[in-house]
Amino acid sequence: MRPAPAFATVGAGFPSIQQRSAMHSAIIDLPSATPGTRRTLTVQRFGTAGARPCAYIQASLHADEIPAMLVADKLRRILTALEAEGRIAGEVILVPVANPVGLGQSLMDHHLGRFDQDDGKNFNRDYPHLTEAVAERVADRLTDDGEANKAAIRAALADALAERTPRTETEHMKHRLLELALQADWVLDLHCDLEAVMHLYTLTPSAEAFAPLQRLLGAQAVFLAEESGGDPFDEAVSRPWNELAKRWPDRPIPFGCHSVTVELRGQADVEHAQGEADAQAIAGFLTHAGVLSGEPPALPEPLCAPTPLESSEPLTAPVGGVVVFHHKAGDRVEAGAVVADILDPLTGDVTPVRCESAGVLYAHSATRFTLAGKRIAKVAGTTLRRTGPLLSA
């Protein structure tokens, strides 16, 4: 395991948050979907309200991706200790459970946190694309002052979102999360895959900004796109800045919000030591970003170079049956390699599943039975050029 940056660690005998923390915790009530039910969002704030730089971090928007909630808890403890030392230079907004709706969804003892059981929609899709609404508001207000332009765009983003009217409980939840994140300089959306190694998704212009995070987390794949399709949460807060800068190249428009989706390995990777190391890495990145004060930790050598998301190769099962993987997540595979066999248990027929690309097998399914047409693995290649929606369902 990589060495953790040197931040205070919370363990036995450490004073409780109530004793040490100036953290401000707020509860946001979500409208009840049915009589007699009530869900809330808990928002934990560190530092000075409105201070810059501001980092917004949320965990488990896909509510069955449990490693993110463990890391958020470890990070809260680190931030509590750092705040007691006066080391929050800006502001950190932490939402440790971003999806209370999905957290309560289960069917026959199986947690279903990726899709809303009400309408089948992915909790991390279909966020509003606010670029056009913002452009209408700022077209006559942009000047040669980059900071003034940034402030005008932030205000316009808030106004454009406020004009939208959520209806369902889930829509209200997504609206409030976006409302919190839109004003941040940095947004980290903590997720995980099924069985996977650490990997990141971010906008192409943000690759350099998140290089320290990539290195501190030991990411084995980093995927870049200017639009991945499906309107995920992270792009809802960052894409407008990229698109507005392109629309007005003659006006200085600083990149007001860098966002990243952090895939904390696989769903079963829930361990105290690993969660602590990931939280320490995130705190180290926040120091590099100036959100926390102090000496930034040294950066390890990167384990990969960022690659276009369009070159990520999804492997789908041509037939249904028992899946037998030839490689584990993190293995490097060559073009044409057999990644898995699919066994027909009735006939004994074996269908190999090969990859077209050479690269890292960064994720694969957690179950070992598949239906025809289902995605069973993903390879971080460099040669493919996929079109259309680039994210999985």
CSV table of N, CA, C and O in Angstrom, one decimal, residues 171-236:
chain,number,residue,atom,x,y,z
A,171,GLU,N,-35.5,14.1,-7.4
A,171,GLU,CA,-35.2,15.4,-8.1
A,171,GLU,C,-34.8,16.5,-7.1
A,171,GLU,O,-33.9,17.2,-7.4
A,172,HIS,N,-35.5,16.6,-6.0
A,172,HIS,CA,-35.2,17.5,-5.0
A,172,HIS,C,-33.8,17.2,-4.4
A,172,HIS,O,-33.0,18.1,-4.2
A,173,MET,N,-33.5,16.0,-4.2
A,173,MET,CA,-32.2,15.6,-3.7
A,173,MET,C,-31.1,16.0,-4.6
A,173,MET,O,-30.1,16.6,-4.2
A,174,LYS,N,-31.2,15.7,-5.9
A,174,LYS,CA,-30.2,16.0,-6.9
A,174,LYS,C,-30.1,17.5,-7.0
A,174,LYS,O,-29.0,18.0,-7.2
A,175,HIS,N,-31.2,18.2,-6.9
A,175,HIS,CA,-31.2,19.7,-7.0
A,175,HIS,C,-30.3,20.3,-5.9
A,175,HIS,O,-29.5,21.2,-6.1
A,176,ARG,N,-30.5,19.8,-4.7
A,176,ARG,CA,-29.8,20.3,-3.5
A,176,ARG,C,-28.3,20.0,-3.6
A,176,ARG,O,-27.5,20.8,-3.2
A,177,LEU,N,-28.0,18.8,-4.0
A,177,LEU,CA,-26.6,18.4,-4.2
A,177,LEU,C,-25.9,19.4,-5.2
A,177,LEU,O,-24.8,19.9,-4.9
A,178,LEU,N,-26.6,19.6,-6.3
A,178,LEU,CA,-26.0,20.5,-7.3
A,178,LEU,C,-25.9,21.9,-6.8
A,178,LEU,O,-24.9,22.6,-7.1
A,179,GLU,N,-26.9,22.3,-6.1
A,179,GLU,CA,-26.9,23.7,-5.5
A,179,GLU,C,-25.6,23.9,-4.6
A,179,GLU,O,-25.0,24.9,-4.6
A,180,LEU,N,-25.3,22.9,-3.8
A,180,LEU,CA,-24.1,23.0,-3.0
A,180,LEU,C,-22.8,23.0,-3.8
A,180,LEU,O,-21.9,23.7,-3.4
A,181,ALA,N,-22.8,22.2,-4.8
A,181,ALA,CA,-21.5,22.0,-5.5
A,181,ALA,C,-21.2,23.1,-6.5
A,181,ALA,O,-20.0,23.3,-6.8
A,182,LEU,N,-22.2,23.8,-7.1
A,182,LEU,CA,-22.0,24.7,-8.2
A,182,LEU,C,-21.1,25.9,-7.8
A,182,LEU,O,-20.4,26.5,-8.6
A,183,GLN,N,-21.0,26.2,-6.5
A,183,GLN,CA,-20.2,27.4,-6.1
A,183,GLN,C,-18.8,27.0,-5.7
A,183,GLN,O,-18.0,27.8,-5.3
A,184,ALA,N,-18.4,25.7,-5.8
A,184,ALA,CA,-17.1,25.2,-5.3
A,184,ALA,C,-16.1,25.4,-6.4
A,184,ALA,O,-16.4,25.4,-7.6
A,185,ASP,N,-14.8,25.6,-6.0
A,185,ASP,CA,-13.7,25.6,-6.9
A,185,ASP,C,-13.3,24.2,-7.3
A,185,ASP,O,-12.8,23.9,-8.4
A,186,TRP,N,-13.5,23.2,-6.4
A,186,TRP,CA,-13.1,21.8,-6.6
A,186,TRP,C,-14.2,20.9,-6.2
A,186,TRP,O,-14.8,21.1,-5.1
A,187,VAL,N,-14.6,20.0,-7.0
A,187,VAL,CA,-15.6,19.0,-6.7
A,187,VAL,C,-15.1,17.6,-6.8
A,187,VAL,O,-14.6,17.2,-7.9
A,188,LEU,N,-15.2,16.8,-5.8
A,188,LEU,CA,-14.8,15.4,-5.8
A,188,LEU,C,-16.0,14.6,-5.5
A,188,LEU,O,-16.6,14.7,-4.4
A,189,ASP,N,-16.4,13.8,-6.5
A,189,ASP,CA,-17.6,12.9,-6.4
A,189,ASP,C,-17.1,11.5,-6.2
A,189,ASP,O,-16.5,10.9,-7.1
A,190,LEU,N,-17.2,10.9,-4.9
A,190,LEU,CA,-16.6,9.6,-4.6
A,190,LEU,C,-17.6,8.5,-4.9
A,190,LEU,O,-18.7,8.4,-4.4
A,191,HIS,N,-17.1,7.6,-5.7
A,191,HIS,CA,-17.8,6.4,-6.1
A,191,HIS,C,-16.9,5.2,-6.0
A,191,HIS,O,-15.8,5.2,-5.4
A,192,CYS,N,-17.4,4.0,-6.5
A,192,CYS,CA,-16.5,2.9,-6.7
A,192,CYS,C,-17.1,2.1,-7.9
A,192,CYS,O,-18.3,2.4,-8.3
A,193,ASP,N,-16.4,1.1,-8.4
A,193,ASP,CA,-16.9,0.2,-9.4
A,193,ASP,C,-17.3,-1.1,-8.8
A,193,ASP,O,-17.5,-1.2,-7.6
A,194,LEU,N,-17.5,-2.2,-9.6
A,194,LEU,CA,-17.8,-3.5,-9.1
A,194,LEU,C,-16.6,-4.2,-8.5
A,194,LEU,O,-16.5,-4.3,-7.3
A,195,GLU,N,-15.7,-4.7,-9.3
A,195,GLU,CA,-14.4,-5.1,-8.9
A,195,GLU,C,-13.4,-4.3,-9.7
A,195,GLU,O,-13.5,-4.4,-11.0
A,196,ALA,N,-12.6,-3.5,-9.1
A,196,ALA,CA,-11.8,-2.6,-9.9
A,196,ALA,C,-10.6,-2.1,-9.2
A,196,ALA,O,-10.4,-2.4,-8.0
A,197,VAL,N,-9.7,-1.4,-9.9
A,197,VAL,CA,-8.6,-0.7,-9.3
A,197,VAL,C,-9.0,0.8,-9.2
A,197,VAL,O,-10.0,1.2,-9.9
A,198,MET,N,-8.2,1.5,-8.5
A,198,MET,CA,-8.5,3.0,-8.4
A,198,MET,C,-8.4,3.6,-9.8
A,198,MET,O,-7.4,3.5,-10.5
A,199,HIS,N,-9.5,4.4,-10.1
A,199,HIS,CA,-9.4,5.1,-11.4
A,199,HIS,C,-10.3,6.4,-11.3
A,199,HIS,O,-11.1,6.5,-10.4
A,200,LEU,N,-10.0,7.4,-12.2
A,200,LEU,CA,-10.7,8.7,-12.1
A,200,LEU,C,-11.3,9.0,-13.5
A,200,LEU,O,-10.8,8.6,-14.5
A,201,TYR,N,-12.3,9.9,-13.4
A,201,TYR,CA,-12.9,10.5,-14.6
A,201,TYR,C,-12.9,12.0,-14.4
A,201,TYR,O,-13.4,12.5,-13.4
A,202,THR,N,-12.5,12.7,-15.4
A,202,THR,CA,-12.5,14.2,-15.3
A,202,THR,C,-12.6,14.8,-16.7
A,202,THR,O,-12.4,14.1,-17.7
A,203,LEU,N,-12.8,16.1,-16.8
A,203,LEU,CA,-12.8,16.8,-18.0
A,203,LEU,C,-11.4,16.9,-18.6
A,203,LEU,O,-10.4,17.0,-17.8
A,204,THR,N,-11.3,16.9,-19.9
A,204,THR,CA,-9.9,17.0,-20.5
A,204,THR,C,-9.2,18.2,-20.0
A,204,THR,O,-8.0,18.1,-19.6
A,205,PRO,N,-9.8,19.4,-19.9
A,205,PRO,CA,-9.0,20.5,-19.4
A,205,PRO,C,-8.6,20.4,-17.9
A,205,PRO,O,-7.8,21.3,-17.5
A,206,SER,N,-9.1,19.5,-17.2
A,206,SER,CA,-8.8,19.3,-15.7
A,206,SER,C,-7.8,18.3,-15.4
A,206,SER,O,-7.5,18.1,-14.3
A,207,ALA,N,-7.2,17.7,-16.5
A,207,ALA,CA,-6.2,16.6,-16.2
A,207,ALA,C,-5.1,17.0,-15.4
A,207,ALA,O,-4.7,16.4,-14.4
A,208,GLU,N,-4.5,18.2,-15.8
A,208,GLU,CA,-3.3,18.7,-15.0
A,208,GLU,C,-3.7,19.1,-13.6
A,208,GLU,O,-2.9,18.8,-12.7
A,209,ALA,N,-4.9,19.7,-13.5
A,209,ALA,CA,-5.3,20.1,-12.1
A,209,ALA,C,-5.4,18.9,-11.2
A,209,ALA,O,-5.1,19.1,-10.0
A,210,PHE,N,-5.8,17.8,-11.7
A,210,PHE,CA,-6.0,16.6,-10.8
A,210,PHE,C,-4.8,15.7,-10.8
A,210,PHE,O,-4.9,14.6,-10.3
A,211,ALA,N,-3.7,16.0,-11.5
A,211,ALA,CA,-2.5,15.2,-11.5
A,211,ALA,C,-2.1,14.9,-10.1
A,211,ALA,O,-1.7,13.7,-9.8
A,212,PRO,N,-2.0,15.8,-9.1
A,212,PRO,CA,-1.6,15.5,-7.8
A,212,PRO,C,-2.6,14.4,-7.1
A,212,PRO,O,-2.1,13.5,-6.4
A,213,LEU,N,-3.9,14.6,-7.3
A,213,LEU,CA,-4.8,13.6,-6.8
A,213,LEU,C,-4.6,12.2,-7.4
A,213,LEU,O,-4.6,11.2,-6.7
A,214,GLN,N,-4.4,12.2,-8.7
A,214,GLN,CA,-4.1,10.9,-9.4
A,214,GLN,C,-2.9,10.2,-8.8
A,214,GLN,O,-2.9,9.0,-8.5
A,215,ARG,N,-1.8,11.0,-8.5
A,215,ARG,CA,-0.6,10.4,-8.0
A,215,ARG,C,-0.7,10.0,-6.5
A,215,ARG,O,-0.3,8.9,-6.1
A,216,LEU,N,-1.4,10.8,-5.7
A,216,LEU,CA,-1.5,10.5,-4.3
A,216,LEU,C,-2.5,9.3,-4.1
A,216,LEU,O,-2.2,8.5,-3.2
A,217,LEU,N,-3.5,9.1,-4.9
A,217,LEU,CA,-4.4,8.0,-4.8
A,217,LEU,C,-3.8,6.7,-5.4
A,217,LEU,O,-4.4,5.6,-5.2
A,218,GLY,N,-2.8,6.9,-6.2
A,218,GLY,CA,-2.3,5.7,-7.0
A,218,GLY,C,-3.2,5.2,-8.0
A,218,GLY,O,-3.4,4.0,-8.2
A,219,ALA,N,-3.9,6.1,-8.8
A,219,ALA,CA,-4.8,5.7,-9.8
A,219,ALA,C,-4.1,4.9,-10.9
A,219,ALA,O,-3.0,5.3,-11.3
A,220,GLN,N,-4.7,3.9,-11.4
A,220,GLN,CA,-4.2,3.0,-12.4
A,220,GLN,C,-4.8,3.3,-13.8
A,220,GLN,O,-4.4,2.7,-14.8
A,221,ALA,N,-5.8,4.2,-13.8
A,221,ALA,CA,-6.4,4.7,-15.0
A,221,ALA,C,-7.0,6.0,-14.8
A,221,ALA,O,-7.6,6.2,-13.7
A,222,VAL,N,-6.9,7.0,-15.7
A,222,VAL,CA,-7.5,8.3,-15.6
A,222,VAL,C,-8.2,8.6,-17.0
A,222,VAL,O,-7.5,8.5,-18.0
A,223,PHE,N,-9.4,8.8,-17.0
A,223,PHE,CA,-10.2,9.0,-18.3
A,223,PHE,C,-10.6,10.4,-18.5
A,223,PHE,O,-11.2,11.0,-17.6
A,224,LEU,N,-10.4,10.9,-19.7
A,224,LEU,CA,-10.7,12.3,-20.0
A,224,LEU,C,-11.7,12.4,-21.1
A,224,LEU,O,-11.7,11.6,-22.1
A,225,ALA,N,-12.6,13.4,-21.0
A,225,ALA,CA,-13.6,13.7,-22.0
A,225,ALA,C,-14.1,15.1,-21.8
A,225,ALA,O,-14.1,15.6,-20.7
A,226,GLU,N,-14.5,15.8,-22.9
A,226,GLU,CA,-15.1,17.1,-22.7
A,226,GLU,C,-16.6,16.9,-22.6
A,226,GLU,O,-17.3,17.8,-22.1
A,227,GLU,N,-17.1,15.8,-23.0
A,227,GLU,CA,-18.5,15.4,-22.7
A,227,GLU,C,-18.7,13.9,-22.8
A,227,GLU,O,-18.4,13.3,-23.9
A,228,SER,N,-19.0,13.3,-21.7
A,228,SER,CA,-19.1,11.8,-21.7
A,228,SER,C,-20.4,11.3,-22.1
A,228,SER,O,-20.6,10.1,-22.4
A,229,GLY,N,-21.5,12.1,-22.1
A,229,GLY,CA,-22.8,11.6,-22.4
A,229,GLY,C,-23.5,11.2,-21.1
A,229,GLY,O,-23.0,10.7,-20.2
A,230,GLY,N,-24.8,11.5,-21.1
A,230,GLY,CA,-25.6,11.1,-19.9
A,230,GLY,C,-25.8,12.2,-18.9
A,230,GLY,O,-26.5,12.0,-17.9
A,231,ASP,N,-25.0,13.3,-19.0
A,231,ASP,CA,-25.1,14.4,-18.0
A,231,ASP,C,-24.9,13.9,-16.6
A,231,ASP,O,-25.8,14.1,-15.7
A,232,PRO,N,-23.7,13.4,-16.2
A,232,PRO,CA,-23.4,13.0,-14.8
A,232,PRO,C,-23.2,14.2,-14.0
A,232,PRO,O,-23.0,15.3,-14.5
A,233,PHE,N,-23.2,14.0,-12.7
A,233,PHE,CA,-23.1,15.1,-11.7
A,233,PHE,C,-21.8,15.9,-11.9
A,233,PHE,O,-21.8,17.1,-11.9
A,234,ASP,N,-20.6,15.2,-12.1
A,234,ASP,CA,-19.4,16.0,-12.1
A,234,ASP,C,-19.4,16.9,-13.3
A,234,ASP,O,-18.9,18.0,-13.2
A,235,GLU,N,-19.9,16.5,-14.4
A,235,GLU,CA,-19.9,17.4,-15.6
A,235,GLU,C,-20.9,18.5,-15.5
A,235,GLU,O,-20.7,19.6,-16.1
A,236,ALA,N,-21.9,18.3,-14.7
A,236,ALA,CA,-22.9,19.4,-14.5
A,236,ALA,C,-22.3,20.6,-13.9
A,236,ALA,O,-22.7,21.8,-14.1
